[in-house]
Coordinates of C-alpha atoms in Angstrom, one line a residue:
M1 CA 42.1 -93.1 -12.4
L2 CA 43.5 -92.0 -8.7
K3 CA 45.9 -94.3 -7.2
Q4 CA 46.4 -93.6 -3.8
L5 CA 49.2 -95.2 -1.9
I6 CA 48.6 -96.3 1.7
G7 CA 51.9 -97.4 3.8
I8 CA 54.3 -97.3 1.1
S9 CA 57.0 -95.7 3.0
T10 CA 57.0 -98.8 5.9
H11 CA 58.5 -100.9 2.3
N12 CA 62.3 -100.6 2.5
D13 CA 62.2 -102.3 -1.2
L14 CA 61.0 -99.8 -2.6
P15 CA 63.6 -96.8 -2.6
D16 CA 63.6 -96.0 -6.6
L17 CA 59.7 -95.8 -6.5
R18 CA 59.9 -93.0 -3.3
F19 CA 62.8 -91.3 -5.5
S20 CA 60.8 -91.2 -8.8
L21 CA 57.5 -89.4 -6.6
L22 CA 60.4 -87.2 -5.5
M23 CA 61.3 -86.4 -9.0
R24 CA 57.7 -86.0 -10.4
I25 CA 57.2 -83.5 -7.9
R26 CA 60.3 -81.3 -8.9
H27 CA 59.3 -81.6 -12.5
I28 CA 55.8 -80.3 -11.2
L29 CA 57.3 -77.5 -9.2
S30 CA 59.6 -76.3 -12.2
L31 CA 56.3 -76.2 -14.5
I32 CA 55.0 -74.1 -12.1
I33 CA 57.9 -71.4 -11.9
L34 CA 58.2 -71.6 -15.3
L35 CA 54.7 -70.7 -15.9
W36 CA 54.8 -67.7 -13.2
A37 CA 57.9 -66.4 -14.9
V38 CA 55.9 -66.1 -18.4
Q39 CA 52.5 -64.9 -16.7
S40 CA 52.8 -61.1 -17.5
S41 CA 53.0 -61.8 -21.1
F42 CA 49.9 -64.0 -21.3
G43 CA 47.8 -61.5 -22.1
Q44 CA 49.4 -60.0 -25.0
K45 CA 48.0 -60.5 -28.5
R46 CA 51.1 -61.8 -30.2
V47 CA 54.6 -62.8 -29.5
Q48 CA 57.6 -62.6 -31.1
L49 CA 60.0 -65.8 -30.7
I50 CA 63.2 -65.7 -31.2
I51 CA 65.4 -68.7 -31.4
E52 CA 69.2 -68.5 -30.9
Q53 CA 71.7 -71.4 -31.4
Q54 CA 74.4 -72.3 -28.8
D55 CA 76.1 -74.6 -31.4
Q56 CA 75.7 -74.4 -35.2
V57 CA 75.3 -78.2 -36.1
I58 CA 72.4 -77.7 -38.1
S59 CA 71.5 -74.2 -40.0
K60 CA 68.9 -71.9 -38.5
K61 CA 66.9 -72.1 -41.8
K62 CA 67.0 -75.7 -41.1
L63 CA 66.1 -75.6 -37.5
N64 CA 62.9 -73.2 -38.4
R65 CA 62.0 -75.7 -40.9
I66 CA 62.1 -79.0 -38.7
G67 CA 60.4 -77.1 -35.8
R68 CA 57.8 -75.4 -38.3
L69 CA 58.4 -72.4 -36.5
K70 CA 57.0 -69.2 -36.6
E71 CA 58.2 -65.6 -36.0
F72 CA 55.1 -64.3 -34.0
Y73 CA 52.6 -66.6 -32.1
P74 CA 49.1 -65.5 -30.7
D75 CA 50.2 -65.6 -27.3
S76 CA 53.3 -67.0 -24.5
M77 CA 51.6 -70.4 -24.1
T78 CA 51.3 -71.1 -27.8
A79 CA 55.1 -70.0 -28.0
L80 CA 56.2 -72.0 -25.2
K81 CA 54.7 -75.2 -26.9
A82 CA 56.2 -74.5 -30.0
M83 CA 59.6 -74.6 -28.0
N84 CA 58.8 -77.9 -26.1
E85 CA 57.8 -79.5 -29.6
L86 CA 60.6 -78.2 -31.3
L87 CA 62.4 -80.3 -28.7
I88 CA 60.8 -83.4 -29.2
I89 CA 61.3 -83.3 -33.1
L90 CA 64.7 -82.9 -32.8
R91 CA 65.4 -85.7 -30.2
E92 CA 63.0 -88.1 -32.7
Q93 CA 65.5 -87.1 -35.6
G94 CA 68.3 -88.4 -33.6
F95 CA 69.6 -85.6 -31.6
S96 CA 69.1 -86.7 -28.1
A97 CA 71.1 -84.2 -26.3
A98 CA 68.7 -81.3 -27.8
G99 CA 67.8 -78.6 -25.0
I100 CA 66.9 -75.2 -24.0
D101 CA 69.7 -73.7 -22.4
K102 CA 68.3 -70.3 -21.5
Q103 CA 64.8 -68.7 -21.8
V104 CA 64.4 -65.0 -21.7
W105 CA 61.1 -63.2 -21.7
R106 CA 61.0 -59.4 -22.8
N107 CA 57.4 -58.0 -23.0
D108 CA 56.1 -59.3 -25.8
T109 CA 59.6 -61.2 -26.9
A110 CA 60.7 -64.7 -26.2
I111 CA 64.4 -65.2 -26.9
A112 CA 65.1 -69.1 -26.4
T113 CA 69.0 -70.5 -26.5
V114 CA 69.1 -73.8 -28.3
H115 CA 71.8 -76.7 -28.5
T116 CA 70.9 -79.5 -30.9
G117 CA 74.5 -81.3 -30.0
N118 CA 75.5 -84.3 -32.4
K119 CA 73.1 -87.0 -34.1
Y120 CA 73.9 -90.0 -32.6
K121 CA 73.3 -93.4 -33.9
F122 CA 72.5 -97.2 -32.2
K123 CA 74.9 -99.4 -31.8
S124 CA 73.1 -102.2 -30.0
I125 CA 69.9 -102.0 -27.1
D126 CA 70.6 -104.9 -24.8
P127 CA 67.0 -106.3 -23.2
G128 CA 69.0 -106.9 -20.4
N129 CA 66.7 -108.4 -17.4
V130 CA 63.7 -108.0 -19.5
P131 CA 62.6 -111.4 -20.7
K132 CA 62.9 -112.4 -24.4
G133 CA 59.3 -113.8 -24.3
V134 CA 58.1 -110.3 -23.2
M135 CA 60.3 -108.8 -25.6
R136 CA 58.2 -110.5 -28.3
K137 CA 55.1 -109.4 -27.2
V138 CA 55.7 -106.1 -26.9
G139 CA 57.2 -105.9 -30.6
F140 CA 60.8 -105.7 -30.3
K141 CA 62.6 -106.1 -33.3
E142 CA 66.5 -105.6 -32.7
Q143 CA 67.7 -104.5 -36.2
Q144 CA 65.6 -101.6 -35.2
F145 CA 68.1 -100.4 -32.9
V146 CA 71.2 -101.2 -34.9
E147 CA 73.1 -98.9 -36.8
S148 CA 70.2 -96.6 -37.0
T149 CA 69.6 -92.7 -35.9
I150 CA 68.4 -92.5 -32.2
S151 CA 64.7 -92.0 -31.8
G152 CA 63.6 -90.7 -28.3
K153 CA 60.2 -91.6 -29.5
R154 CA 60.9 -95.0 -30.6
L155 CA 62.7 -95.9 -27.2
I156 CA 59.5 -94.1 -25.4
V157 CA 57.5 -96.6 -27.3
L158 CA 59.3 -99.4 -26.6
K159 CA 59.5 -98.7 -22.7
K160 CA 55.7 -98.1 -22.3
R161 CA 54.7 -101.1 -24.3
I162 CA 56.8 -103.1 -21.6
I163 CA 55.5 -101.3 -18.8
R164 CA 52.1 -101.4 -19.9
F165 CA 52.5 -105.6 -20.2
Y166 CA 53.4 -105.7 -16.4
E167 CA 50.8 -103.2 -15.3
N168 CA 48.5 -105.6 -17.0
R169 CA 49.7 -108.0 -15.2
G170 CA 50.1 -107.2 -11.5
H171 CA 52.6 -104.6 -11.4
P172 CA 51.2 -101.2 -11.8
F173 CA 54.4 -99.5 -10.3
A174 CA 56.6 -101.2 -13.0
Q175 CA 59.6 -99.1 -14.3
V176 CA 62.0 -99.6 -17.4
N177 CA 65.2 -97.2 -17.8
L178 CA 68.7 -97.3 -19.5
D179 CA 71.7 -98.4 -18.1
S180 CA 75.2 -99.3 -19.1
I181 CA 75.0 -96.7 -21.4
S182 CA 78.3 -96.0 -23.4
L183 CA 79.3 -94.0 -26.5
E184 CA 81.9 -94.9 -28.7
N185 CA 82.7 -92.7 -32.4
G186 CA 78.9 -91.6 -32.0
L187 CA 77.4 -94.9 -31.8
L188 CA 75.4 -95.5 -28.4
S189 CA 75.0 -98.9 -26.5
A190 CA 72.6 -99.4 -23.9
R191 CA 70.7 -102.0 -21.8
L192 CA 67.2 -101.9 -20.3
N193 CA 67.0 -102.3 -16.7
L194 CA 63.3 -103.6 -15.7
D195 CA 62.2 -103.0 -12.2
K196 CA 59.0 -104.6 -11.9
N197 CA 58.5 -103.4 -8.0
P198 CA 56.0 -105.5 -6.0
E199 CA 53.1 -107.3 -7.3
F200 CA 49.4 -106.5 -6.4
K201 CA 45.9 -108.5 -6.3
I202 CA 42.3 -106.7 -6.3
D203 CA 41.2 -107.4 -2.7
S204 CA 37.9 -105.8 -2.6
I205 CA 35.3 -104.2 -5.0
I206 CA 33.6 -101.9 -3.0
I207 CA 30.4 -99.9 -4.3
K208 CA 29.7 -96.8 -3.0
G209 CA 26.2 -94.6 -3.4
T210 CA 22.8 -95.8 -4.1
A211 CA 23.1 -97.9 -6.7
R212 CA 21.1 -101.1 -6.5
I213 CA 23.7 -103.4 -8.0
K214 CA 25.4 -106.6 -6.9
S215 CA 29.1 -106.6 -6.5
K216 CA 29.4 -110.0 -8.2
Y217 CA 27.7 -108.5 -11.4
L218 CA 29.6 -105.9 -11.2
Q219 CA 32.8 -108.1 -11.3
N220 CA 31.6 -110.1 -14.0
Y221 CA 30.8 -107.1 -16.0
L222 CA 33.9 -105.0 -15.4
G223 CA 36.0 -108.2 -16.0
I224 CA 37.8 -107.4 -12.6
K225 CA 37.2 -110.2 -9.9
H226 CA 38.1 -110.5 -6.5
N227 CA 41.5 -111.5 -5.7
S228 CA 42.7 -111.5 -9.5
L229 CA 46.1 -109.5 -10.8
Y230 CA 46.0 -105.8 -11.0
N231 CA 45.1 -105.1 -14.7
E232 CA 45.4 -101.6 -15.8
S233 CA 43.7 -102.4 -18.9
R234 CA 40.5 -103.1 -16.9
I235 CA 41.0 -100.4 -14.4
K236 CA 41.5 -97.7 -16.7
P237 CA 38.2 -97.9 -18.7
I238 CA 35.7 -98.6 -15.4
S239 CA 34.0 -95.1 -15.9
T240 CA 33.3 -95.7 -19.6
R241 CA 31.9 -99.0 -19.1
T242 CA 29.8 -98.1 -16.1
K243 CA 28.3 -95.2 -18.9
E244 CA 27.1 -98.0 -20.7
I245 CA 24.9 -99.9 -17.6
A246 CA 21.4 -98.3 -18.1
F247 CA 20.7 -98.5 -14.4
V248 CA 23.2 -96.5 -12.7
S249 CA 25.1 -93.1 -13.0
E250 CA 28.7 -92.7 -12.1
V251 CA 29.3 -89.9 -9.1
K252 CA 32.8 -89.3 -9.5
P253 CA 35.5 -91.5 -10.6
P254 CA 36.9 -95.0 -9.3
E255 CA 39.6 -95.0 -6.9
V256 CA 42.1 -97.4 -6.4
V257 CA 44.0 -97.5 -2.7
F258 CA 47.2 -99.6 -2.6
G259 CA 48.0 -101.3 0.4
E260 CA 50.6 -104.3 1.1
E261 CA 50.5 -106.3 -2.2
K262 CA 46.6 -105.9 -2.2
A263 CA 44.5 -103.2 -3.6
D264 CA 41.0 -102.1 -3.0
L265 CA 38.5 -100.7 -5.6
Y266 CA 36.3 -98.0 -4.9
I267 CA 33.4 -97.5 -7.5
Y268 CA 30.9 -94.7 -7.1
L269 CA 27.9 -95.3 -8.4
D270 CA 24.0 -93.8 -7.7
K271 CA 21.1 -95.8 -9.3
K272 CA 19.5 -94.3 -12.2
R273 CA 15.7 -95.0 -13.3
A274 CA 16.0 -97.3 -16.2
S275 CA 12.6 -99.8 -15.7
Q276 CA 9.5 -97.8 -17.5
F277 CA 6.0 -98.4 -18.4
D278 CA 4.0 -96.4 -21.1
G279 CA 1.4 -97.1 -23.5
I280 CA -1.8 -95.4 -25.3
L281 CA -5.4 -97.2 -25.4
G282 CA -7.9 -96.6 -27.9
V283 CA -11.4 -98.1 -28.0
L284 CA -14.1 -97.3 -30.5
P285 CA -17.1 -99.1 -32.0
S286 CA -16.5 -101.6 -34.6
S287 CA -17.2 -100.6 -38.1
E288 CA -17.7 -104.5 -39.1
N289 CA -19.0 -105.7 -36.1
P290 CA -22.0 -103.6 -34.8
G291 CA -21.9 -103.6 -31.0
Q292 CA -18.6 -104.7 -30.3
V293 CA -15.9 -102.3 -29.8
L294 CA -12.0 -102.3 -31.3
V295 CA -9.1 -101.7 -29.2
T296 CA -6.1 -99.9 -30.7
G297 CA -3.0 -99.0 -29.2
E298 CA 0.6 -99.6 -27.7
L299 CA 1.9 -100.6 -24.7
S300 CA 5.4 -101.3 -23.2
L301 CA 6.6 -102.4 -20.0
K302 CA 10.7 -102.6 -19.3
L303 CA 12.1 -104.0 -16.2
L304 CA 15.7 -103.7 -16.1
S305 CA 17.9 -105.2 -12.9
A306 CA 15.0 -105.7 -10.8
F307 CA 16.7 -108.1 -8.8
K308 CA 20.0 -106.2 -8.7
R309 CA 21.6 -108.6 -11.5
G310 CA 21.0 -107.0 -14.5
E311 CA 18.4 -109.1 -15.7
L312 CA 16.1 -107.8 -18.4
I313 CA 12.4 -108.2 -18.7
D314 CA 11.1 -106.1 -21.8
F315 CA 7.2 -106.5 -23.5
S316 CA 5.7 -104.7 -26.0
W317 CA 2.6 -105.2 -27.5
R318 CA 1.2 -102.8 -30.5
K319 CA -1.9 -103.0 -32.5
M320 CA -2.1 -99.9 -34.9
Q321 CA -4.4 -101.3 -37.3
A322 CA -7.8 -103.2 -37.0
R323 CA -6.6 -106.5 -37.9
T324 CA -2.6 -106.5 -37.3
Q325 CA -1.0 -106.9 -34.1
N326 CA 2.5 -107.1 -32.8
L327 CA 3.6 -108.8 -29.5
N328 CA 7.5 -108.7 -28.2
I329 CA 8.7 -110.3 -24.9
H330 CA 12.4 -110.7 -24.4
L331 CA 14.0 -112.1 -21.0
A332 CA 17.7 -111.9 -20.4
Y333 CA 19.7 -113.0 -17.2
P334 CA 23.5 -112.4 -17.4
F335 CA 26.4 -114.2 -15.7
L336 CA 24.3 -117.1 -14.2
F337 CA 25.7 -119.0 -11.5
N338 CA 28.3 -116.4 -11.1
T339 CA 29.9 -117.6 -14.3
S340 CA 30.3 -115.7 -17.7
F341 CA 27.4 -117.3 -19.1
G342 CA 23.8 -116.0 -19.2
L343 CA 20.4 -117.0 -20.6
D344 CA 18.4 -115.2 -23.4
G345 CA 14.9 -115.5 -24.7
T346 CA 12.7 -114.2 -26.8
F347 CA 8.8 -114.7 -27.7
E348 CA 7.0 -113.1 -31.1
L349 CA 3.8 -112.8 -32.2
Y350 CA 3.2 -111.1 -35.6
K351 CA -0.6 -111.5 -36.7
R352 CA -0.9 -109.8 -40.5
D353 CA -4.6 -108.9 -41.2
T354 CA -6.4 -111.8 -42.1
L355 CA -3.6 -113.3 -44.1
F356 CA -1.1 -115.0 -41.8
L357 CA 0.0 -115.7 -38.1
N358 CA 3.4 -115.9 -37.4
L359 CA 4.6 -117.2 -33.9
R360 CA 8.6 -117.2 -32.7
G361 CA 10.6 -118.3 -30.0
M362 CA 14.2 -118.1 -29.2
I363 CA 16.4 -119.7 -26.8
G364 CA 20.0 -118.4 -26.4
V365 CA 23.1 -119.2 -24.3
Q366 CA 25.1 -115.9 -24.1
Y367 CA 29.2 -116.0 -22.9
H368 CA 30.0 -112.5 -21.8
L369 CA 33.0 -111.1 -22.8
I370 CA 34.0 -107.7 -21.5
G371 CA 30.9 -104.9 -20.9
N372 CA 28.3 -105.4 -23.3
D373 CA 30.3 -107.7 -25.8
H374 CA 29.3 -111.5 -25.9
I375 CA 29.3 -114.2 -28.2
K376 CA 25.7 -116.3 -28.1
I377 CA 24.5 -119.6 -29.7
F378 CA 20.8 -120.1 -30.2
A379 CA 17.7 -121.9 -31.2
D380 CA 15.1 -120.6 -33.1
F381 CA 11.5 -121.9 -33.7
R382 CA 9.0 -120.3 -35.8
S383 CA 5.8 -121.1 -37.3
T384 CA 3.3 -119.5 -40.0
N385 CA -0.5 -120.1 -39.9
V386 CA -2.6 -118.8 -43.1
L387 CA -5.4 -117.4 -41.7
A388 CA -7.2 -116.8 -45.2
S389 CA -10.2 -118.7 -45.7
S390 CA -9.3 -122.1 -47.8
T391 CA -12.3 -121.5 -50.1
L392 CA -10.7 -118.3 -51.6
I393 CA -7.3 -120.0 -52.6
S394 CA -8.3 -123.4 -53.4
T395 CA -9.3 -122.6 -56.8
S396 CA -6.4 -120.9 -58.0
T397 CA -3.8 -122.9 -60.0
V398 CA -0.6 -121.0 -59.0
N399 CA 1.3 -121.7 -55.8
P400 CA 0.1 -120.1 -52.4
D401 CA 1.9 -116.8 -51.5
N402 CA 1.7 -118.1 -47.8
V403 CA 1.4 -121.5 -46.5
D404 CA 1.7 -123.1 -42.9
S405 CA 5.1 -123.9 -42.0
R406 CA 7.5 -124.9 -39.5
T407 CA 11.1 -123.8 -39.5
Q408 CA 14.1 -124.9 -36.9
L409 CA 17.2 -123.0 -37.0
Y410 CA 20.2 -123.0 -35.1
G411 CA 23.0 -120.5 -35.1
F412 CA 25.4 -118.1 -33.5
G413 CA 25.7 -114.3 -32.8
Y414 CA 28.3 -111.7 -31.8
K415 CA 28.2 -108.3 -30.5
M416 CA 30.9 -105.8 -29.9
Q417 CA 30.6 -102.3 -28.6
R418 CA 33.2 -99.5 -28.5
L419 CA 31.0 -96.3 -27.7
D420 CA 32.1 -93.6 -25.5
Y421 CA 28.9 -93.2 -24.3
R422 CA 25.9 -95.8 -25.2
L423 CA 23.0 -93.5 -25.1
N424 CA 24.6 -90.7 -27.1
P425 CA 27.9 -91.3 -28.5
R426 CA 30.4 -89.1 -30.6
K427 CA 32.7 -91.8 -31.1
G428 CA 33.4 -95.6 -31.4
F429 CA 31.5 -98.4 -33.1
D430 CA 28.9 -100.9 -32.2
L431 CA 28.5 -104.0 -33.9
Y432 CA 26.3 -107.3 -34.0
A433 CA 26.3 -109.8 -36.5
E434 CA 24.0 -113.2 -36.4
A435 CA 23.9 -116.3 -38.8
S436 CA 21.6 -119.0 -38.4
A437 CA 20.7 -122.2 -40.6
G438 CA 18.3 -125.4 -40.4
T439 CA 14.8 -126.7 -42.0
K440 CA 11.6 -125.8 -42.8
K441 CA 8.9 -127.9 -43.4
I442 CA 5.8 -126.8 -45.3
L443 CA 2.2 -128.4 -44.0
P444 CA -0.1 -128.7 -46.8
D445 CA -3.7 -127.6 -46.5
A446 CA -5.9 -130.4 -46.9
A447 CA -8.6 -128.0 -48.2
V448 CA -6.4 -127.1 -51.0
E449 CA -6.0 -128.7 -54.2
E450 CA -2.6 -130.6 -54.8
N451 CA -1.5 -129.3 -57.8
R452 CA -1.1 -126.0 -55.8
Y453 CA 1.8 -127.4 -53.9
E454 CA 3.4 -128.6 -57.7
G455 CA 7.1 -127.2 -57.9
L456 CA 6.9 -126.6 -53.7
K457 CA 9.5 -128.7 -51.6
I458 CA 7.9 -129.8 -48.7
N459 CA 11.3 -130.3 -46.7
S460 CA 14.1 -127.7 -47.7
F461 CA 16.8 -126.1 -46.0
Q462 CA 17.2 -122.5 -44.6
L463 CA 19.9 -119.9 -44.0
N464 CA 19.4 -116.5 -42.2
A465 CA 21.7 -114.1 -41.7
V466 CA 21.5 -110.6 -40.2
L467 CA 24.5 -107.4 -39.8
Q468 CA 23.9 -104.3 -37.9
A469 CA 26.9 -101.9 -37.6
S470 CA 27.7 -98.2 -36.5
Y471 CA 30.6 -96.3 -36.4
F472 CA 31.0 -92.7 -34.9
V473 CA 33.7 -89.9 -36.4
P474 CA 33.9 -87.0 -33.9
I475 CA 33.9 -83.6 -35.3
P476 CA 34.8 -80.6 -34.2
N477 CA 32.1 -78.0 -32.2
R478 CA 30.1 -80.8 -30.4
S479 CA 29.3 -83.0 -33.5
T480 CA 29.8 -86.2 -35.0
I481 CA 29.2 -88.4 -38.2
M482 CA 27.5 -91.5 -38.0
I483 CA 27.6 -94.3 -40.7
K484 CA 25.7 -97.0 -40.1
A485 CA 25.0 -100.3 -42.1
N486 CA 22.0 -102.6 -41.7
G487 CA 21.2 -105.7 -43.4
G488 CA 19.9 -109.1 -43.8
F489 CA 19.2 -111.9 -46.2
M490 CA 17.5 -115.5 -46.0
R491 CA 18.0 -118.2 -48.8
S492 CA 15.8 -121.2 -49.2
E493 CA 14.1 -123.3 -52.0
N494 CA 10.8 -121.9 -51.1
L495 CA 10.5 -118.6 -49.3
F496 CA 6.9 -116.9 -48.8
E497 CA 6.1 -113.5 -47.7
S498 CA 4.8 -114.4 -44.3
E499 CA 8.7 -115.3 -43.4
A500 CA 10.4 -112.4 -44.8
F501 CA 11.9 -109.2 -43.2
R502 CA 9.7 -106.3 -42.6
I503 CA 11.6 -102.7 -43.0
G504 CA 10.3 -99.3 -43.2
G505 CA 10.0 -97.0 -40.0
L506 CA 12.0 -95.1 -37.7
K507 CA 14.1 -97.7 -36.7
T508 CA 15.4 -99.0 -40.3
L509 CA 14.0 -97.0 -42.9
R510 CA 12.7 -93.2 -42.1
G511 CA 10.0 -91.7 -44.9
F512 CA 8.2 -95.2 -45.0
D513 CA 5.6 -96.6 -43.5
E514 CA 6.4 -98.7 -40.3
E515 CA 7.1 -102.2 -41.6
A516 CA 5.4 -101.5 -44.9
I517 CA 8.4 -103.0 -47.1
F518 CA 9.0 -107.0 -47.0
A519 CA 11.8 -107.9 -48.3
T520 CA 13.9 -111.7 -48.4
M521 CA 17.2 -109.4 -49.0
F522 CA 18.0 -106.0 -47.9
G523 CA 20.8 -103.5 -47.1
I524 CA 20.2 -100.3 -45.7
A525 CA 23.1 -97.3 -45.4
T526 CA 22.7 -94.5 -42.9
V527 CA 24.6 -91.5 -43.0
E528 CA 23.6 -89.0 -40.3
Y529 CA 25.4 -85.5 -38.7
R530 CA 24.7 -85.2 -35.3
F531 CA 25.0 -81.5 -33.3
L532 CA 25.1 -82.6 -29.5
L533 CA 23.0 -80.2 -27.3
D534 CA 24.1 -81.9 -24.3
P535 CA 25.3 -85.8 -22.8
N536 CA 21.9 -87.1 -24.0
S537 CA 20.1 -85.0 -26.8
Y538 CA 21.0 -84.0 -30.3
L539 CA 19.9 -82.6 -33.4
V540 CA 20.5 -85.0 -36.6
A541 CA 20.4 -84.6 -40.6
F542 CA 20.0 -88.1 -42.0
F543 CA 20.1 -89.8 -45.3
D544 CA 18.9 -93.4 -45.5
G545 CA 19.4 -95.6 -48.8
A546 CA 18.1 -99.0 -48.9
Y547 CA 18.3 -101.7 -51.9
Y548 CA 16.1 -104.9 -51.3
E549 CA 14.8 -107.9 -52.9
N550 CA 11.6 -109.8 -52.5
R551 CA 12.1 -113.3 -53.9
A552 CA 9.1 -114.9 -51.7
T553 CA 7.1 -117.3 -53.9
N554 CA 5.0 -115.3 -56.5
K555 CA 7.3 -112.0 -56.2
R556 CA 9.9 -110.9 -58.1
I557 CA 10.5 -107.1 -56.6
T558 CA 13.6 -105.3 -56.3
D559 CA 14.0 -101.4 -55.6
R560 CA 16.2 -98.9 -54.4
P561 CA 14.4 -96.5 -51.6
F562 CA 15.4 -93.6 -49.7
G563 CA 14.5 -91.3 -47.1
F564 CA 16.0 -88.1 -45.3
G565 CA 15.2 -85.7 -43.2
L566 CA 15.7 -83.9 -39.6
G567 CA 15.5 -84.7 -36.2
I568 CA 16.0 -84.1 -32.7
S569 CA 16.4 -86.4 -29.5
F570 CA 16.5 -85.5 -26.2
F571 CA 16.2 -86.9 -22.8
T572 CA 13.1 -86.9 -20.4
K573 CA 12.2 -88.6 -17.1
I574 CA 10.5 -91.4 -19.0
G575 CA 13.4 -92.0 -21.7
I576 CA 14.9 -90.8 -24.7
F577 CA 12.2 -88.9 -26.9
S578 CA 13.0 -89.1 -30.9
L579 CA 11.0 -86.9 -33.6
N580 CA 11.9 -87.1 -37.2
Y581 CA 10.6 -85.6 -40.2
A582 CA 11.3 -87.7 -43.1
L583 CA 10.5 -87.8 -46.9
G584 CA 10.9 -91.3 -48.8

């Protein structure tokens, strides 16, 4: 994040801020001079590091052990880093005055003169002008700074927490220092001094580039609104958040330009193709009805932010078998009337051969948190209509496998996403959980004998739940490990195969036919090793292991299927293409 100071020199009440900037410049110049002094030895393969002690507070053997020092290092930069790490460790262990008095570089040898100084302890740390409520919120515990060894790290952490507290509440230039420092009998007393500096508010959010996106949508999505207090925790992850928006791409990192107690936020985004239409159709003569044709295929239409407000229109139709087809329509409209609320709706049609027809309609209200995070309440209406001829089932004496039914469920869902890059993450996690409950009513078929329904409860209570969670662990050499859990269960006095979950295929259990397995309860654990070829492509080796139960009427099935294989996923102009070879 780039912070540009505009007109700061006109403020007479900010001398400490100008002094801080000058000191930063001085430190940078000192570092440049130091690097120039040692540049002649950068090309050496091995550098000998010799540590000489200015005092003998601790033995040389102990000093080497504390700093984990070696006699030889691969190059000068590594040796310099080892010296700096030694000072950090010494100060963390209470040698607050530790420093390097002199450094001499002779060809492939570095000689550093170190003084450790005495080991000091805290007598007390006074919060000073930092409010007690703030000290509690940042986790300050007075007993940690009474009669305990001085830890530079502990002090730094405390100061950073206080500064972060104010950075997230309108004070991006807050500073915390120690004053009233006194040392008596090896015990240190000090007082915290807080300088909040001016309060800043976000005046304007300006989008630069070709992106077709409304500023209001971006304000709601990022959680940064006009005239809100400056919040570093919202500003810092802007680049990560915008990467998660499918229809824009970041041109360069955002900038914050500070004026007189106001700040302008510049975000640089170009449009990116996200909407798509593709499909394939097959027409062939029907073997069952001469003179007629059979149409099979798959169609997909996805319109994303066509009206610049992040709305989604998603349509898909699939018919890969003669009598089985699937239709899905999903509509979503976020930030309705410039609020955190949005609408979400789904319609599904699933026809299974000549057995049954499922219809499902769901309407939900989402409350958006930050980025893609949201909570949702919804109403879910489902119906099943049996298609099989009643003359084929009316003579049986057992309960029917499927019945006409109507189900009404009401529930809530929660989504939380923390990925470094949504399309091809290397680290982070993604979580979605959903639970619903309601009633189911069986509609008896008048053509079916009444004894077929004996033992079935016409009106019953039903409970459904779904969980999807992924966790990405980065490992060296452009690789990551993905651990994924996917599960669902339904409970009711009467369950039928027509309403069961359908698993199998690319999105759930690879190595098995698409949606070939019916389950009333399932859990799938996935482990993947991914080697990232570029930001949008990767090679993968995977294992999917599942356990499922089918406790539908007339069914008592349990199994532990698993699949494993290799695959590749790569970016194309029309989207991301995935190819997997799996054995199940």
